[in-house]
Tab-separated table of C-alpha atoms and ligand atoms in Angstrom:
chain	number	residue	atom	x	y	z
A	72	MET	CA	11.816	16.473	-33.577
A	73	ALA	CA	10.208	14.729	-30.594
A	74	THR	CA	12.526	14.039	-27.652
A	75	HIS	CA	12.011	11.100	-25.356
A	76	LEU	CA	13.566	11.418	-21.894
A	77	THR	CA	13.890	7.904	-20.509
A	78	ASN	CA	15.160	6.401	-17.297
A	79	LEU	CA	14.545	9.522	-15.198
A	80	GLY	CA	14.950	8.978	-11.457
A	81	SER	CA	12.543	11.464	-9.942
A	82	LEU	CA	10.575	14.504	-11.006
A	83	LEU	CA	9.877	17.354	-8.614
A	84	SER	CA	7.354	20.000	-9.631
A	85	TRP	CA	4.313	21.942	-8.529
A	86	ASP	CA	1.081	20.183	-9.506
A	87	SER	CA	-1.390	22.908	-10.417
A	88	LYS	CA	-4.446	20.644	-10.352
A	89	GLU	CA	-3.800	19.215	-6.913
A	90	ARG	CA	-2.185	22.494	-5.793
A	91	CYS	CA	0.758	20.839	-4.079
A	92	ILE	CA	4.391	19.850	-4.597
A	93	LYS	CA	4.594	16.478	-6.331
A	94	THR	CA	7.459	14.033	-6.586
A	95	ARG	CA	7.166	11.183	-9.075
A	96	GLU	CA	9.603	8.317	-9.428
A	97	ASN	CA	10.787	6.381	-12.475
A	98	ILE	CA	9.030	8.393	-15.130
A	99	GLU	CA	9.540	9.176	-18.791
A	100	ILE	CA	8.726	12.431	-20.549
A	101	LEU	CA	7.935	13.113	-24.198
A	102	LEU	CA	8.667	16.610	-25.553
A	103	ASP	CA	7.433	17.801	-28.943
A	104	ASP	CA	6.580	21.101	-30.639
A	105	GLY	CA	8.247	22.915	-27.751
A	106	VAL	CA	5.842	21.548	-25.156
A	107	ILE	CA	5.532	18.625	-22.757
A	108	LYS	CA	3.370	16.048	-24.539
A	109	GLU	CA	3.331	13.129	-22.137
A	110	ILE	CA	4.536	12.257	-18.655
A	111	GLY	CA	4.223	8.648	-17.552
A	112	ASP	CA	5.700	5.257	-16.773
A	113	SER	CA	6.242	4.573	-20.433
A	114	THR	CA	5.533	7.217	-23.056
A	115	GLU	CA	5.420	7.033	-26.820
A	116	LYS	CA	8.945	7.000	-28.285
A	117	GLY	CA	10.402	10.161	-29.869
A	118	GLU	CA	13.183	10.170	-32.489
A	119	ASN	CA	15.670	11.722	-30.064
A	120	ILE	CA	16.050	9.375	-27.092
A	121	ILE	CA	17.983	10.620	-24.068
A	122	ASP	CA	18.839	8.234	-21.245
A	123	CYS	CA	18.773	10.309	-18.055
A	124	SER	CA	20.544	7.663	-15.917
A	125	GLN	CA	18.101	7.853	-12.995
A	126	LYS	CA	18.795	11.566	-12.420
A	127	LEU	CA	16.492	14.261	-11.025
A	128	VAL	CA	14.355	16.498	-13.265
A	129	THR	CA	12.884	19.854	-12.217
A	130	PRO	CA	11.238	22.721	-14.120
A	131	GLY	CA	13.562	25.366	-15.556
A	132	PHE	CA	14.029	28.282	-13.166
A	133	VAL	CA	11.852	31.376	-13.457
A	134	ASP	CA	14.071	34.226	-12.247
A	135	SER	CA	11.487	36.910	-11.554
A	136	HIS	CA	13.775	39.847	-10.641
A	137	THR	CA	16.854	40.896	-12.620
A	138	HIS	CA	18.528	44.093	-13.880
A	139	PRO	CA	20.574	42.847	-16.876
A	140	VAL	CA	20.653	45.975	-19.063
A	141	PHE	CA	23.936	47.614	-18.070
A	142	LEU	CA	27.187	48.055	-19.930
A	143	CYS	CA	30.074	47.395	-17.532
A	144	GLY	CA	30.572	45.810	-14.147
A	145	ARG	CA	31.412	47.904	-11.070
A	146	GLU	CA	34.524	46.105	-9.844
A	147	ASP	CA	36.016	49.276	-8.312
A	148	GLU	CA	32.980	49.659	-6.127
A	149	TYR	CA	33.327	46.062	-5.064
A	150	ARG	CA	36.908	46.839	-4.074
A	151	GLN	CA	35.644	49.782	-1.955
A	152	ARG	CA	33.114	47.541	-0.257
A	153	VAL	CA	35.732	44.922	0.516
A	154	SER	CA	37.820	47.628	2.161
A	155	GLY	CA	34.944	48.569	4.445
A	156	MET	CA	32.569	51.040	2.740
A	157	SER	CA	28.901	50.101	2.737
A	158	TYR	CA	26.701	49.989	-0.386
A	159	GLN	CA	24.767	53.003	0.942
A	160	GLU	CA	27.960	55.012	1.617
A	161	ILE	CA	29.176	54.314	-1.921
A	162	ALA	CA	25.798	55.343	-3.340
A	163	GLU	CA	25.812	58.580	-1.288
A	164	SER	CA	29.258	59.465	-2.657
A	165	GLY	CA	27.998	59.281	-6.247
A	166	GLY	CA	28.564	55.578	-6.921
A	167	GLY	CA	25.917	52.862	-6.930
A	168	ILE	CA	23.226	52.953	-9.601
A	169	GLN	CA	24.476	56.434	-10.661
A	170	SER	CA	27.729	54.976	-11.915
A	171	SER	CA	25.994	52.686	-14.387
A	172	ILE	CA	24.039	55.514	-16.061
A	173	ASP	CA	26.745	56.869	-18.384
A	174	GLY	CA	27.546	53.406	-19.703
A	175	VAL	CA	23.967	52.834	-20.843
A	176	ARG	CA	23.456	56.370	-22.137
A	177	ASN	CA	26.617	56.283	-24.259
A	178	ALA	CA	26.246	52.712	-25.526
A	179	SER	CA	24.744	51.853	-28.893
A	180	VAL	CA	21.798	49.486	-29.125
A	181	GLU	CA	24.131	46.919	-30.672
A	182	GLU	CA	26.698	47.138	-27.848
A	183	LEU	CA	24.015	46.666	-25.230
A	184	ARG	CA	22.304	43.935	-27.240
A	185	GLU	CA	25.497	41.920	-27.301
A	186	ARG	CA	26.103	42.273	-23.551
A	187	VAL	CA	22.528	41.397	-22.660
A	188	SER	CA	22.477	38.455	-25.052
A	189	ASN	CA	25.659	37.025	-23.484
A	190	ARG	CA	24.097	37.402	-20.040
A	191	MET	CA	21.039	35.510	-21.275
A	192	ASP	CA	23.344	32.675	-22.453
A	193	SER	CA	24.688	32.450	-18.905
A	194	PHE	CA	21.184	32.399	-17.424
A	195	LEU	CA	20.190	29.495	-19.667
A	196	GLU	CA	23.325	27.517	-18.857
A	197	LEU	CA	22.476	27.924	-15.175
A	198	GLY	CA	19.000	26.495	-15.787
A	199	THR	CA	17.010	29.750	-15.940
A	200	THR	CA	14.535	29.405	-18.793
A	201	THR	CA	12.368	32.475	-18.049
A	202	VAL	CA	13.702	35.769	-16.774
A	203	GLU	CA	12.095	39.044	-15.751
A	204	ALA	CA	14.362	41.910	-16.843
A	205	LYS	CA	14.210	45.554	-15.814
A	206	SER	CA	15.416	48.718	-17.477
A	207	GLY	CA	16.650	51.358	-15.043
A	208	TYR	CA	20.240	52.350	-15.809
A	209	GLY	CA	19.386	54.847	-18.564
A	210	LEU	CA	17.123	57.185	-16.597
A	211	SER	CA	16.303	59.458	-19.523
A	212	THR	CA	13.373	58.834	-21.831
A	213	GLU	CA	15.671	57.954	-24.699
A	214	SER	CA	17.913	55.600	-22.713
A	215	GLU	CA	15.063	53.872	-20.906
A	216	LEU	CA	13.345	53.231	-24.254
A	217	LYS	CA	16.700	52.042	-25.633
A	218	SER	CA	17.095	49.599	-22.715
A	219	LEU	CA	13.633	48.152	-23.318
A	220	GLU	CA	14.256	48.013	-27.069
A	221	VAL	CA	17.418	45.990	-26.344
A	222	LEU	CA	15.400	43.535	-24.251
A	223	ASP	CA	12.864	43.274	-27.058
A	224	LEU	CA	15.579	42.595	-29.651
A	225	VAL	CA	17.277	39.983	-27.482
A	226	SER	CA	14.004	38.237	-26.721
A	227	ARG	CA	13.304	37.928	-30.455
A	228	SER	CA	16.639	36.277	-31.178
A	229	HIS	CA	17.255	34.328	-27.978
A	230	GLU	CA	15.660	31.105	-26.824
A	231	ILE	CA	15.118	32.325	-23.235
A	232	ASP	CA	11.758	33.942	-22.346
A	233	ILE	CA	12.251	37.554	-21.240
A	234	VAL	CA	9.537	39.473	-19.372
A	235	PRO	CA	10.315	43.218	-19.595
A	236	THR	CA	9.797	45.717	-16.765
A	237	PHE	CA	10.145	49.493	-17.007
A	238	MET	CA	12.138	50.858	-14.054
A	239	GLY	CA	12.817	54.495	-14.807
A	240	ALA	CA	12.271	54.954	-11.056
A	241	HIS	CA	15.508	53.207	-10.081
A	242	THR	CA	17.192	56.368	-8.776
A	243	PHE	CA	17.298	60.105	-9.556
A	244	PRO	CA	19.715	60.958	-12.374
A	245	PRO	CA	22.306	63.650	-11.495
A	246	GLU	CA	20.900	66.337	-13.813
A	247	TYR	CA	17.656	66.508	-11.756
A	248	SER	CA	18.351	68.523	-8.616
A	249	ASP	CA	14.598	68.816	-8.190
A	250	ARG	CA	13.355	65.289	-7.633
A	251	GLY	CA	9.725	66.186	-8.358
A	252	THR	CA	10.676	67.198	-11.889
A	253	TYR	CA	12.124	63.735	-12.549
A	254	VAL	CA	8.946	62.097	-11.215
A	255	ASP	CA	7.001	64.376	-13.603
A	256	LEU	CA	9.188	63.153	-16.468
A	257	ILE	CA	8.564	59.506	-15.561
A	258	CYS	CA	4.809	60.001	-15.326
A	259	GLU	CA	4.245	62.452	-18.154
A	260	GLU	CA	6.753	61.273	-20.732
A	261	MET	CA	8.417	57.932	-20.013
A	262	ILE	CA	5.424	55.808	-18.987
A	263	PRO	CA	3.181	56.984	-21.868
A	264	ALA	CA	6.035	56.342	-24.357
A	265	VAL	CA	6.795	52.876	-22.945
A	266	SER	CA	3.124	51.993	-22.996
A	267	GLU	CA	2.605	53.276	-26.535
A	268	GLN	CA	5.502	51.149	-27.790
A	269	GLY	CA	4.162	48.107	-25.922
A	270	ILE	CA	7.660	47.120	-24.778
A	271	ALA	CA	7.075	46.483	-21.071
A	272	LYS	CA	4.620	44.435	-19.063
A	273	TYR	CA	5.443	45.823	-15.599
A	274	CYS	CA	6.432	49.069	-13.902
A	275	ASP	CA	8.757	48.904	-10.883
A	276	VAL	CA	9.958	51.535	-8.373
A	277	PHE	CA	12.827	51.499	-5.849
A	278	CYS	CA	10.786	52.643	-2.842
A	279	GLU	CA	13.382	53.263	-0.142
A	280	LYS	CA	14.774	56.075	2.016
A	281	GLY	CA	17.038	58.183	-0.231
A	282	TYR	CA	15.308	56.912	-3.383
A	283	PHE	CA	11.566	57.160	-4.154
A	284	ASP	CA	9.258	57.940	-1.233
A	285	LEU	CA	5.762	56.565	-0.671
A	286	ASP	CA	3.964	59.433	-2.447
A	287	GLN	CA	6.284	59.355	-5.473
A	288	THR	CA	5.994	55.564	-5.647
A	289	THR	CA	2.197	55.791	-5.515
A	290	ARG	CA	2.072	58.352	-8.295
A	291	ILE	CA	4.422	56.378	-10.552
A	292	LEU	CA	2.741	53.001	-10.044
A	293	ASP	CA	-0.751	54.495	-10.439
A	294	THR	CA	0.321	56.171	-13.674
A	295	GLY	CA	1.764	52.839	-14.804
A	296	LYS	CA	-1.544	51.110	-14.089
A	297	GLN	CA	-3.443	53.710	-16.098
A	298	ASN	CA	-1.057	52.896	-18.958
A	299	ASN	CA	-1.418	49.100	-18.754
A	300	LEU	CA	1.808	48.501	-16.844
A	301	LEU	CA	1.247	46.237	-13.846
A	302	PRO	CA	2.922	47.282	-10.583
A	303	ARG	CA	5.871	45.565	-8.860
A	304	VAL	CA	7.946	47.323	-6.194
A	305	HIS	CA	11.358	47.195	-4.498
A	306	ALA	CA	10.186	47.398	-0.876
A	307	ASP	CA	11.845	47.679	2.542
A	308	GLU	CA	15.262	46.559	1.309
A	309	PHE	CA	17.469	48.439	3.790
A	310	GLN	CA	14.905	50.119	6.059
A	311	ASP	CA	11.245	49.657	6.814
A	312	SER	CA	9.533	52.580	5.141
A	313	GLY	CA	6.032	51.150	4.960
A	314	ALA	CA	6.655	50.063	1.369
A	315	ALA	CA	5.200	46.582	1.898
A	316	GLU	CA	1.940	48.123	3.165
A	317	LEU	CA	1.946	50.393	0.117
A	318	ALA	CA	2.521	47.376	-2.178
A	319	ALA	CA	-0.623	45.826	-0.705
A	320	GLU	CA	-2.620	49.048	-0.954
A	321	LEU	CA	-1.657	49.485	-4.624
A	322	GLU	CA	-2.287	45.768	-5.292
A	323	CYS	CA	1.199	45.184	-6.628
A	324	VAL	CA	1.753	41.724	-8.082
A	325	SER	CA	5.021	41.515	-6.188
A	326	ALA	CA	6.924	43.253	-3.379
A	327	ASP	CA	10.626	42.510	-3.605
A	328	HIS	CA	13.603	42.391	-1.181
A	329	LEU	CA	11.771	42.898	2.168
A	330	MET	CA	14.890	42.421	4.257
A	331	ALA	CA	13.583	45.061	6.692
A	332	VAL	CA	9.832	44.419	6.389
A	333	SER	CA	7.669	45.025	9.489
A	334	ASP	CA	5.055	42.697	10.964
A	335	ILE	CA	2.315	45.017	9.706
A	336	GLY	CA	3.911	44.928	6.254
A	337	ILE	CA	3.884	41.128	6.300
A	338	ARG	CA	0.217	41.079	7.321
A	339	SER	CA	-0.679	43.486	4.498
A	340	LEU	CA	1.099	41.344	1.884
A	341	ALA	CA	-0.776	38.246	3.087
A	342	GLU	CA	-4.147	40.019	3.081
A	343	LYS	CA	-3.770	41.277	-0.493
A	344	ASN	CA	-2.033	38.159	-1.798
A	345	VAL	CA	1.042	40.074	-2.954
A	346	THR	CA	3.921	37.701	-3.785
A	347	ALA	CA	7.033	38.385	-1.710
A	348	THR	CA	10.001	38.057	-4.056
A	349	ILE	CA	12.998	37.303	-1.880
A	350	LEU	CA	16.539	37.929	-3.090
A	351	PRO	CA	19.014	36.277	-0.714
A	352	GLY	CA	21.836	36.766	-3.239
A	353	THR	CA	21.673	40.512	-2.534
A	354	THR	CA	22.083	40.069	1.219
A	355	PHE	CA	24.964	37.686	0.530
A	356	PHE	CA	26.673	39.849	-2.108
A	357	LEU	CA	26.401	42.939	0.113
A	358	GLY	CA	28.141	41.000	2.873
A	359	SER	CA	25.130	41.690	5.069
A	360	HIS	CA	23.496	39.314	7.525
A	361	GLN	CA	20.015	40.733	7.294
A	362	TYR	CA	18.090	38.076	5.378
A	363	ALA	CA	14.350	38.569	4.814
A	364	PRO	CA	12.168	36.937	7.520
A	365	VAL	CA	10.789	34.244	5.245
A	366	LYS	CA	9.685	31.795	7.968
A	367	LYS	CA	7.483	34.468	9.513
A	368	MET	CA	6.055	35.413	6.128
A	369	VAL	CA	5.226	31.796	5.290
A	370	GLU	CA	3.577	31.270	8.703
A	371	ARG	CA	1.394	34.313	8.029
A	372	GLY	CA	0.350	33.067	4.612
A	373	VAL	CA	2.554	35.101	2.241
A	374	SER	CA	3.540	33.399	-1.045
A	375	ILE	CA	7.306	33.411	-1.580
A	376	ALA	CA	9.177	33.618	-4.890
A	377	LEU	CA	12.985	33.466	-5.052
A	378	ALA	CA	15.076	35.357	-7.607
A	379	THR	CA	18.662	36.559	-8.166
A	380	ASP	CA	18.309	40.381	-8.406
A	381	PHE	CA	21.211	40.089	-10.891
A	382	ASN	CA	22.709	43.604	-11.247
A	383	PRO	CA	26.201	45.169	-11.355
A	384	GLY	CA	26.115	46.650	-7.845
A	385	SER	CA	24.314	44.742	-5.147
A	386	SER	CA	24.006	41.233	-6.604
A	387	HIS	CA	26.431	40.349	-9.368
A	388	LEU	CA	25.221	36.777	-9.513
A	389	GLN	CA	23.074	34.903	-12.000
A	390	SER	CA	22.920	31.452	-10.466
A	391	MET	CA	19.539	30.239	-9.238
A	392	PRO	CA	21.195	27.030	-7.915
A	393	PHE	CA	23.260	29.273	-5.619
A	394	VAL	CA	20.102	31.170	-4.615
A	395	LEU	CA	18.685	27.789	-3.549
A	396	VAL	CA	21.791	27.170	-1.427
A	397	LEU	CA	21.301	30.544	0.295
A	398	ALA	CA	17.559	29.985	0.722
A	399	CYS	CA	18.138	26.693	2.514
A	400	LEU	CA	20.988	27.950	4.689
A	401	TYR	CA	19.780	31.428	5.587
A	402	LEU	CA	16.038	31.558	4.939
A	403	ASN	CA	15.477	28.124	6.459
A	404	MET	CA	13.461	26.972	3.492
A	405	SER	CA	13.408	23.270	2.675
A	406	ILE	CA	14.899	22.436	-0.728
A	407	GLU	CA	11.403	21.498	-1.935
A	408	GLU	CA	9.958	24.868	-0.825
A	409	ALA	CA	12.903	26.687	-2.382
A	410	LEU	CA	12.511	24.851	-5.699
A	411	ILE	CA	8.813	25.706	-5.910
A	412	ALA	CA	9.549	29.343	-4.967
A	413	SER	CA	12.092	29.590	-7.791
A	414	THR	CA	9.932	27.959	-10.447
A	415	TRP	CA	6.166	27.961	-9.875
A	416	GLN	CA	5.915	31.054	-7.639
A	417	GLY	CA	8.180	33.050	-9.938
A	418	ALA	CA	5.860	32.127	-12.817
A	419	VAL	CA	2.793	33.144	-10.771
A	420	SER	CA	4.345	36.532	-10.001
A	421	LEU	CA	4.883	37.041	-13.748
A	422	GLY	CA	1.371	35.872	-14.669
A	423	MET	CA	2.940	33.009	-16.663
A	424	GLU	CA	1.943	29.989	-14.602
A	425	ARG	CA	-0.130	28.552	-17.447
A	426	GLN	CA	2.946	28.340	-19.677
A	427	VAL	CA	5.987	27.836	-17.421
A	428	GLY	CA	7.038	27.051	-13.856
A	429	SER	CA	5.979	23.402	-13.572
A	430	ILE	CA	6.350	20.110	-15.416
A	431	GLU	CA	2.841	19.370	-16.665
A	432	VAL	CA	1.384	18.273	-19.988
A	433	ASP	CA	0.894	21.139	-22.506
A	434	LYS	CA	3.298	23.449	-20.702
A	435	LYS	CA	6.497	24.681	-22.314
A	436	ALA	CA	9.184	21.993	-22.378
A	437	ASP	CA	11.507	23.952	-20.064
A	438	LEU	CA	13.372	21.454	-17.900
A	439	ILE	CA	16.569	20.854	-15.994
A	440	ILE	CA	18.082	17.375	-15.776
A	441	TRP	CA	20.426	17.525	-12.794
A	442	ASP	CA	23.552	15.486	-12.291
A	443	VAL	CA	22.154	14.320	-8.936
A	444	GLU	CA	19.396	11.989	-7.849
A	445	LYS	CA	17.842	13.700	-4.825
A	446	PRO	CA	16.749	17.350	-4.476
A	447	ILE	CA	18.824	17.899	-1.324
A	448	GLU	CA	21.988	17.115	-3.288
A	449	ILE	CA	21.410	20.305	-5.328
A	450	VAL	CA	22.181	22.434	-2.286
A	451	TYR	CA	24.493	20.044	-0.489
A	452	SER	CA	26.941	20.722	-3.343
A	453	CYS	CA	27.930	24.348	-2.832
A	454	PRO	CA	27.456	26.616	-4.880
A	455	GLY	CA	24.777	24.294	-6.297
A	456	ALA	CA	24.906	20.911	-7.997
A	457	LYS	CA	25.933	20.369	-11.596
A	458	ILE	CA	23.345	20.510	-14.332
A	459	LYS	CA	23.456	17.742	-16.947
A	460	HIS	CA	21.014	19.142	-19.511
A	461	VAL	CA	18.808	22.201	-19.888
A	462	PHE	CA	15.827	22.009	-22.234
A	463	LYS	CA	14.181	25.229	-23.404
A	464	ASN	CA	11.073	24.918	-25.572
A	465	GLY	CA	12.052	21.266	-26.008
A	466	ASN	CA	15.501	22.145	-27.390
A	467	GLN	CA	18.530	20.830	-25.614
A	468	ILE	CA	20.658	23.866	-24.747
A	469	PHE	CA	23.754	21.973	-23.691
B	1334	NIG	O1	17.748	45.627	-6.699
B	1334	NIG	N1	17.562	47.939	-5.100
B	1334	NIG	C1	17.683	48.579	-6.129
B	1334	NIG	N2	18.380	48.271	-7.182
B	1334	NIG	C2	19.283	47.225	-7.291
B	1334	NIG	C3	20.665	47.723	-7.128
B	1334	NIG	C4	21.195	48.145	-8.404
B	1334	NIG	C5	22.605	48.623	-8.450
B	1334	NIG	O2	23.305	48.821	-7.449
B	1334	NIG	O3	23.031	48.798	-9.589
B	1334	NIG	C6	18.821	46.125	-6.403
B	1334	NIG	O4	19.457	45.735	-5.418
B	1335	FE	FE1	16.406	44.883	-7.844
């Protein structure tokens, strides 16, 4: 059934032909067959007419960095952090990513499927219409494949678009006292199996002191590339370890976090056109003050995407509207820059900019109708303005 959105106030989106941010006033949009058919002053009428009362329309969010395949939350760890322990101290004492492993290993596919599906409902309600989702809490061949199978099952039954990433290199599981042996397992068993099953598009590594070093990261991402998995990397989150330079050298599509990135790292990302995926929700949720130096990166020509990093430990938040609030307050991005970074640039980093990430004819009808008129009102209302309607593939979600 064709849907006719009338009486829209303004539309804010990237324009891929003119390669700039575009705002259009007083427009109408026709959605049909899951795509945007017409955008104009007065479009052909559809059967389903929705009066948008002069409100703002933006593309649905593309959240290009999440870890949604876990069983339970880690509230006890949160309690420890509130009483003064740092995320790193908790991780060193056996908590952190380690404490999510048993949950995933012992869960059935069905249990995980239900949890992940519910999380996808929440993403959609918050306006996220495309989400990148990583495995990485199983850390055995069987449990990593199970995590990716769960994502595959959910993406077949759920309206949201899910882009799967293999992240067996999230940390070292406790049974591997010899770290090299676990890297062997990733490269010799996990990556070939993931690739053979065709259940992931990307390979990601947590390249950080105490996790995977530069040589291990190189080996894993190179093996991924040889097996048709494109490289993304968690880089310079807590300390500068030269991971941003490595991301450029390995031609990663994205380097993520970058709270501690160096000037040389920034230059390397710009030179090789690696998207910097910035996750201010993590800084916030960790109670840290070290936000990534986005202004400097933009001045030096780095493309910025914004995402949630949704996970049970360091960023238990799914709201892209709240990420916009943080981006404006702490990354000094304008609301327009932040909106493009969380829609268009996220889509670019996922190689999906022809289908999603902007409001243009023939693209997927993935839209948010906000309960505000001007973009700045989205972030002026903390933790992010109300959403009136979300459309995914032309279907009204709520
Ligand atoms: O992106 N940085 C690595 N991994 C996650 C943390 C995951 C966890 O604590 O469970 C992150 O912040
Ligand atoms: Fe992450």
